[in-house]
Coordinates of C-alpha atoms and ligand atoms in Angstrom, one line a residue:
M1 CA -15.3 97.8 -31.5
A2 CA -15.4 100.3 -28.0
L3 CA -18.0 101.6 -26.8
D4 CA -19.6 105.3 -26.7
I5 CA -21.1 106.2 -23.2
Y6 CA -22.2 109.9 -22.7
L7 CA -22.5 111.3 -19.1
F8 CA -25.2 114.2 -18.1
P9 CA -26.4 114.7 -14.9
C10 CA -30.2 115.2 -14.1
L11 CA -33.0 116.3 -11.7
S12 CA -30.8 117.6 -8.3
D13 CA -28.0 115.4 -8.2
N14 CA -28.7 112.0 -10.2
Y15 CA -26.7 111.6 -13.7
G16 CA -27.5 109.4 -16.4
V17 CA -26.0 107.2 -18.9
L18 CA -26.7 106.2 -22.5
V19 CA -23.7 103.7 -24.2
H20 CA -23.8 103.3 -28.0
D21 CA -22.3 100.6 -30.1
P22 CA -21.1 102.6 -33.0
V23 CA -21.2 99.0 -34.9
S24 CA -25.0 97.9 -34.7
G25 CA -26.4 101.7 -33.5
R26 CA -28.4 99.7 -30.4
T27 CA -28.2 102.2 -27.5
A28 CA -28.6 102.3 -24.1
S29 CA -30.1 104.2 -21.6
I30 CA -28.9 102.8 -17.8
D31 CA -32.1 103.8 -15.4
A32 CA -33.9 107.2 -15.9
P33 CA -33.8 109.3 -13.9
E34 CA -35.6 111.9 -15.7
A35 CA -37.6 111.7 -19.3
S36 CA -36.5 114.4 -20.8
A37 CA -33.3 114.7 -19.6
V38 CA -33.0 111.2 -21.6
L39 CA -34.6 111.6 -24.4
G40 CA -32.8 115.1 -24.8
A41 CA -29.5 113.6 -24.8
L42 CA -30.8 111.2 -27.0
K43 CA -31.1 114.1 -29.6
E44 CA -28.1 116.1 -28.9
K45 CA -26.2 112.5 -30.2
G46 CA -28.3 111.6 -32.9
W47 CA -29.1 108.3 -31.3
T48 CA -31.6 105.5 -30.8
L49 CA -32.8 104.1 -28.0
S50 CA -33.4 100.4 -27.4
D51 CA -33.1 99.4 -24.6
I52 CA -33.6 101.0 -20.4
F53 CA -30.6 98.7 -18.2
T54 CA -32.7 99.5 -14.4
T55 CA -30.3 99.0 -11.7
H56 CA -32.4 99.0 -8.8
H57 CA -36.4 100.9 -7.6
H58 CA -35.8 104.0 -6.6
V59 CA -38.3 106.6 -7.7
D60 CA -35.0 108.9 -9.0
H61 CA -33.7 105.8 -11.1
V62 CA -37.6 104.4 -12.7
Q63 CA -39.4 107.5 -13.0
G64 CA -38.8 108.2 -16.7
N65 CA -39.4 104.8 -17.6
L66 CA -42.6 104.6 -19.2
E67 CA -42.1 107.7 -21.0
V68 CA -39.1 107.4 -22.8
K69 CA -40.4 103.7 -23.6
A70 CA -43.7 105.5 -24.8
A71 CA -41.2 108.0 -27.2
T72 CA -38.4 105.0 -28.7
G73 CA -39.5 101.4 -27.6
A74 CA -37.3 100.0 -26.0
T75 CA -37.0 97.5 -23.8
I76 CA -36.8 97.8 -20.3
T77 CA -34.5 94.7 -18.3
G78 CA -34.5 94.9 -14.4
P79 CA -33.9 93.0 -11.8
A80 CA -35.8 90.3 -11.0
D81 CA -36.1 90.4 -7.6
E82 CA -37.9 93.7 -7.4
A83 CA -39.6 93.6 -11.4
D84 CA -43.1 94.5 -9.5
K85 CA -41.5 97.9 -8.2
I86 CA -40.1 99.1 -12.0
P87 CA -42.7 100.7 -14.5
G88 CA -42.7 98.8 -18.0
I89 CA -40.3 96.2 -16.5
D90 CA -40.2 93.8 -20.4
K91 CA -37.4 91.1 -19.0
T92 CA -36.0 90.3 -16.1
V93 CA -32.4 89.4 -14.8
R94 CA -30.3 87.9 -11.9
D95 CA -27.3 87.1 -10.6
G96 CA -24.8 85.4 -12.8
D97 CA -26.6 86.4 -15.7
V98 CA -25.2 87.0 -19.2
I99 CA -26.9 89.2 -21.4
D100 CA -26.1 90.0 -24.5
F101 CA -25.5 94.0 -25.9
A102 CA -24.9 94.5 -29.6
G103 CA -21.5 91.9 -28.9
H104 CA -21.2 93.0 -25.3
P105 CA -21.7 90.4 -23.2
V106 CA -22.9 92.1 -20.4
K107 CA -22.7 89.9 -16.1
I108 CA -25.3 91.2 -14.0
I109 CA -24.1 91.2 -10.6
A110 CA -26.6 91.3 -7.3
T111 CA -25.6 94.2 -5.2
P112 CA -27.9 93.9 -2.4
G113 CA -28.5 96.9 0.3
H114 CA -29.3 99.8 -1.2
T115 CA -32.0 98.4 -2.3
L116 CA -33.2 94.3 -2.0
G117 CA -33.0 93.6 -5.6
H118 CA -30.1 96.4 -7.0
I119 CA -27.8 95.3 -9.4
V120 CA -24.9 96.1 -11.5
Y121 CA -23.8 95.9 -15.1
Y122 CA -20.6 95.0 -16.2
F123 CA -19.4 95.2 -19.5
E124 CA -16.6 92.9 -18.9
N125 CA -14.6 93.2 -22.3
D126 CA -14.8 96.6 -22.1
A127 CA -14.1 97.1 -18.8
V128 CA -16.7 99.7 -17.3
A129 CA -19.2 99.0 -14.8
F130 CA -22.7 100.4 -14.1
V131 CA -22.9 100.5 -9.8
A132 CA -25.6 103.1 -9.8
D133 CA -26.4 103.6 -6.1
T134 CA -24.0 100.7 -4.8
L135 CA -20.8 102.0 -5.0
F136 CA -20.0 106.3 -5.1
A137 CA -17.1 107.8 -5.6
L138 CA -15.8 108.0 -2.4
G139 CA -18.6 106.6 -1.0
C140 CA -20.9 103.7 -0.6
G141 CA -25.5 104.1 -0.9
R142 CA -26.9 104.2 1.7
V143 CA -28.2 100.7 3.5
F144 CA -32.1 101.3 3.5
E145 CA -33.2 97.5 2.7
G146 CA -30.9 95.4 3.5
T147 CA -28.3 94.8 6.3
L148 CA -24.6 96.1 6.9
D149 CA -23.1 92.7 6.2
Q150 CA -25.2 92.7 3.1
M151 CA -23.8 96.1 2.2
Y152 CA -20.0 95.1 2.8
E153 CA -20.0 91.8 0.7
S154 CA -22.1 94.1 -2.0
V155 CA -19.5 97.4 -2.1
S156 CA -16.1 93.7 -1.8
K157 CA -17.6 92.6 -4.6
V158 CA -17.4 96.5 -6.9
G159 CA -14.2 96.3 -5.3
A160 CA -12.8 93.2 -6.3
L161 CA -13.4 94.0 -10.3
P162 CA -10.6 94.4 -11.7
A163 CA -8.3 98.1 -10.7
E164 CA -8.9 99.2 -14.4
T165 CA -12.7 99.2 -14.6
Q166 CA -14.4 101.9 -14.5
L167 CA -17.3 102.7 -12.9
Y168 CA -20.7 105.6 -13.2
V169 CA -22.1 106.0 -10.7
G170 CA -25.8 107.0 -10.1
H171 CA -25.1 110.8 -8.2
E172 CA -22.5 113.2 -8.1
Y173 CA -21.6 113.0 -4.2
T174 CA -18.3 113.1 -4.3
E175 CA -17.5 116.4 -3.0
S176 CA -19.6 115.7 0.0
N177 CA -17.9 112.8 0.9
L178 CA -14.8 113.9 0.5
R179 CA -14.9 116.0 3.4
F180 CA -16.3 112.7 5.3
C181 CA -13.3 110.5 3.9
L182 CA -10.6 113.1 5.5
T183 CA -11.9 113.0 8.8
V184 CA -11.9 109.1 9.1
D185 CA -9.3 108.5 6.8
P186 CA -6.8 112.0 7.3
T187 CA -3.4 110.3 6.6
N188 CA -4.3 109.5 3.3
E189 CA -2.0 110.3 0.9
A190 CA -4.3 109.2 -2.0
L191 CA -7.5 110.8 -0.6
I192 CA -5.6 113.7 -0.3
A193 CA -4.5 114.6 -3.4
R194 CA -7.1 113.1 -4.6
G195 CA -9.4 116.1 -2.8
G196 CA -7.6 118.7 -4.3
E197 CA -8.3 116.8 -8.7
I198 CA -12.6 116.7 -6.9
K199 CA -12.5 120.6 -6.0
A200 CA -10.8 122.0 -9.0
L201 CA -13.2 119.1 -11.2
R202 CA -16.7 120.4 -8.9
A203 CA -15.0 124.2 -8.9
A204 CA -15.2 124.4 -13.0
G205 CA -18.3 122.8 -13.2
K206 CA -17.3 119.3 -14.1
P207 CA -18.5 115.6 -12.8
T208 CA -16.1 113.9 -11.3
I209 CA -17.0 110.3 -12.7
P210 CA -16.4 107.6 -13.7
T211 CA -14.2 106.5 -11.1
N212 CA -12.3 103.3 -11.3
V213 CA -11.9 100.5 -9.3
A214 CA -7.9 101.5 -8.6
I215 CA -8.7 104.9 -7.3
E216 CA -11.2 104.1 -5.6
R217 CA -9.6 101.4 -3.8
A218 CA -6.4 103.7 -2.7
T219 CA -9.5 106.2 -1.3
N220 CA -12.9 105.3 -0.6
P221 CA -13.2 104.1 2.8
Y222 CA -15.4 101.7 2.4
L223 CA -13.3 99.7 -0.2
R224 CA -10.4 100.1 3.3
A225 CA -12.5 98.4 6.0
D226 CA -10.1 96.0 5.9
T227 CA -6.7 98.6 7.0
P228 CA -5.1 98.9 10.0
E229 CA -5.3 102.8 9.6
L230 CA -9.4 102.4 9.3
R231 CA -9.6 100.2 12.3
A232 CA -7.8 102.6 14.1
S233 CA -9.6 105.3 13.1
M234 CA -12.8 103.7 13.9
N235 CA -11.6 102.3 17.4
L236 CA -11.8 98.9 16.4
P237 CA -8.6 97.6 16.7
N238 CA -9.6 94.1 16.8
G239 CA -13.2 94.4 14.1
T240 CA -13.5 92.5 11.2
P241 CA -13.7 93.9 8.1
A242 CA -17.3 93.9 7.7
E243 CA -17.3 95.9 11.5
V244 CA -15.5 98.3 10.2
F245 CA -17.3 98.5 7.2
A246 CA -20.4 99.1 9.2
A247 CA -19.2 101.9 11.3
I248 CA -18.0 103.6 8.9
R249 CA -21.3 103.6 7.2
L250 CA -22.6 104.4 10.5
A251 CA -20.9 107.5 11.3
K252 CA -21.5 108.5 7.6
D253 CA -25.4 108.2 8.4
V254 CA -25.2 111.3 10.9
F255 CA -22.2 113.3 9.6
K256 CA -23.2 117.6 9.1
Ligands
ZN301 ZN1 -31.6 104.3 -5.2

């Protein structure tokens, strides 16, 4: 049976997400950016939390861990590679592990770059992935701990998931990402069309999330680093996709 997924904004621009299996009642929170928001969402839905699935150690993803765990008794799962930085962690996972969520297999995909231990939770049979700060709608995470090459590989792993895979990302950055994308990929008709949809959603106060792999492949410049258009616009006519990716990411870092 299909999962119920509930997305809610918290902090200034983070997203919280609850994943609920209606058969067993099992419910996971993807990260715990803000305890009051997570607990409020659970109350609103009438769901009982069983798990917190941590994607990476940044404070805006884990600061609710202890309070939510104390209130619900949830088990906290997170990346082995940065377990020492994740408050209250109970279980660690690594790349390639498959954990069970009420009969739904969840594949762990390591996506180092934003942080060295960052992981993605991919619910393979449900065609949904929780990618946090690896890939954003029209963007990708800043490279704080890893290398640009590592980030390119990580972003490409998400881009290689099946086209229909729904992507839940960690932040609502889409509208500001759009401004940058239009400067590096100005003739992309799919991007221009998506821009109109994004503006309409935000003007109505609605999230631009979830996105999906097909939409990102068509419009996200970090997944288009292997195209002639992006090579040309980054002035790297003979650049490898990893070099073009790095140039796009570095240009975004200083974009105003
Ligand atoms: Zn982060």
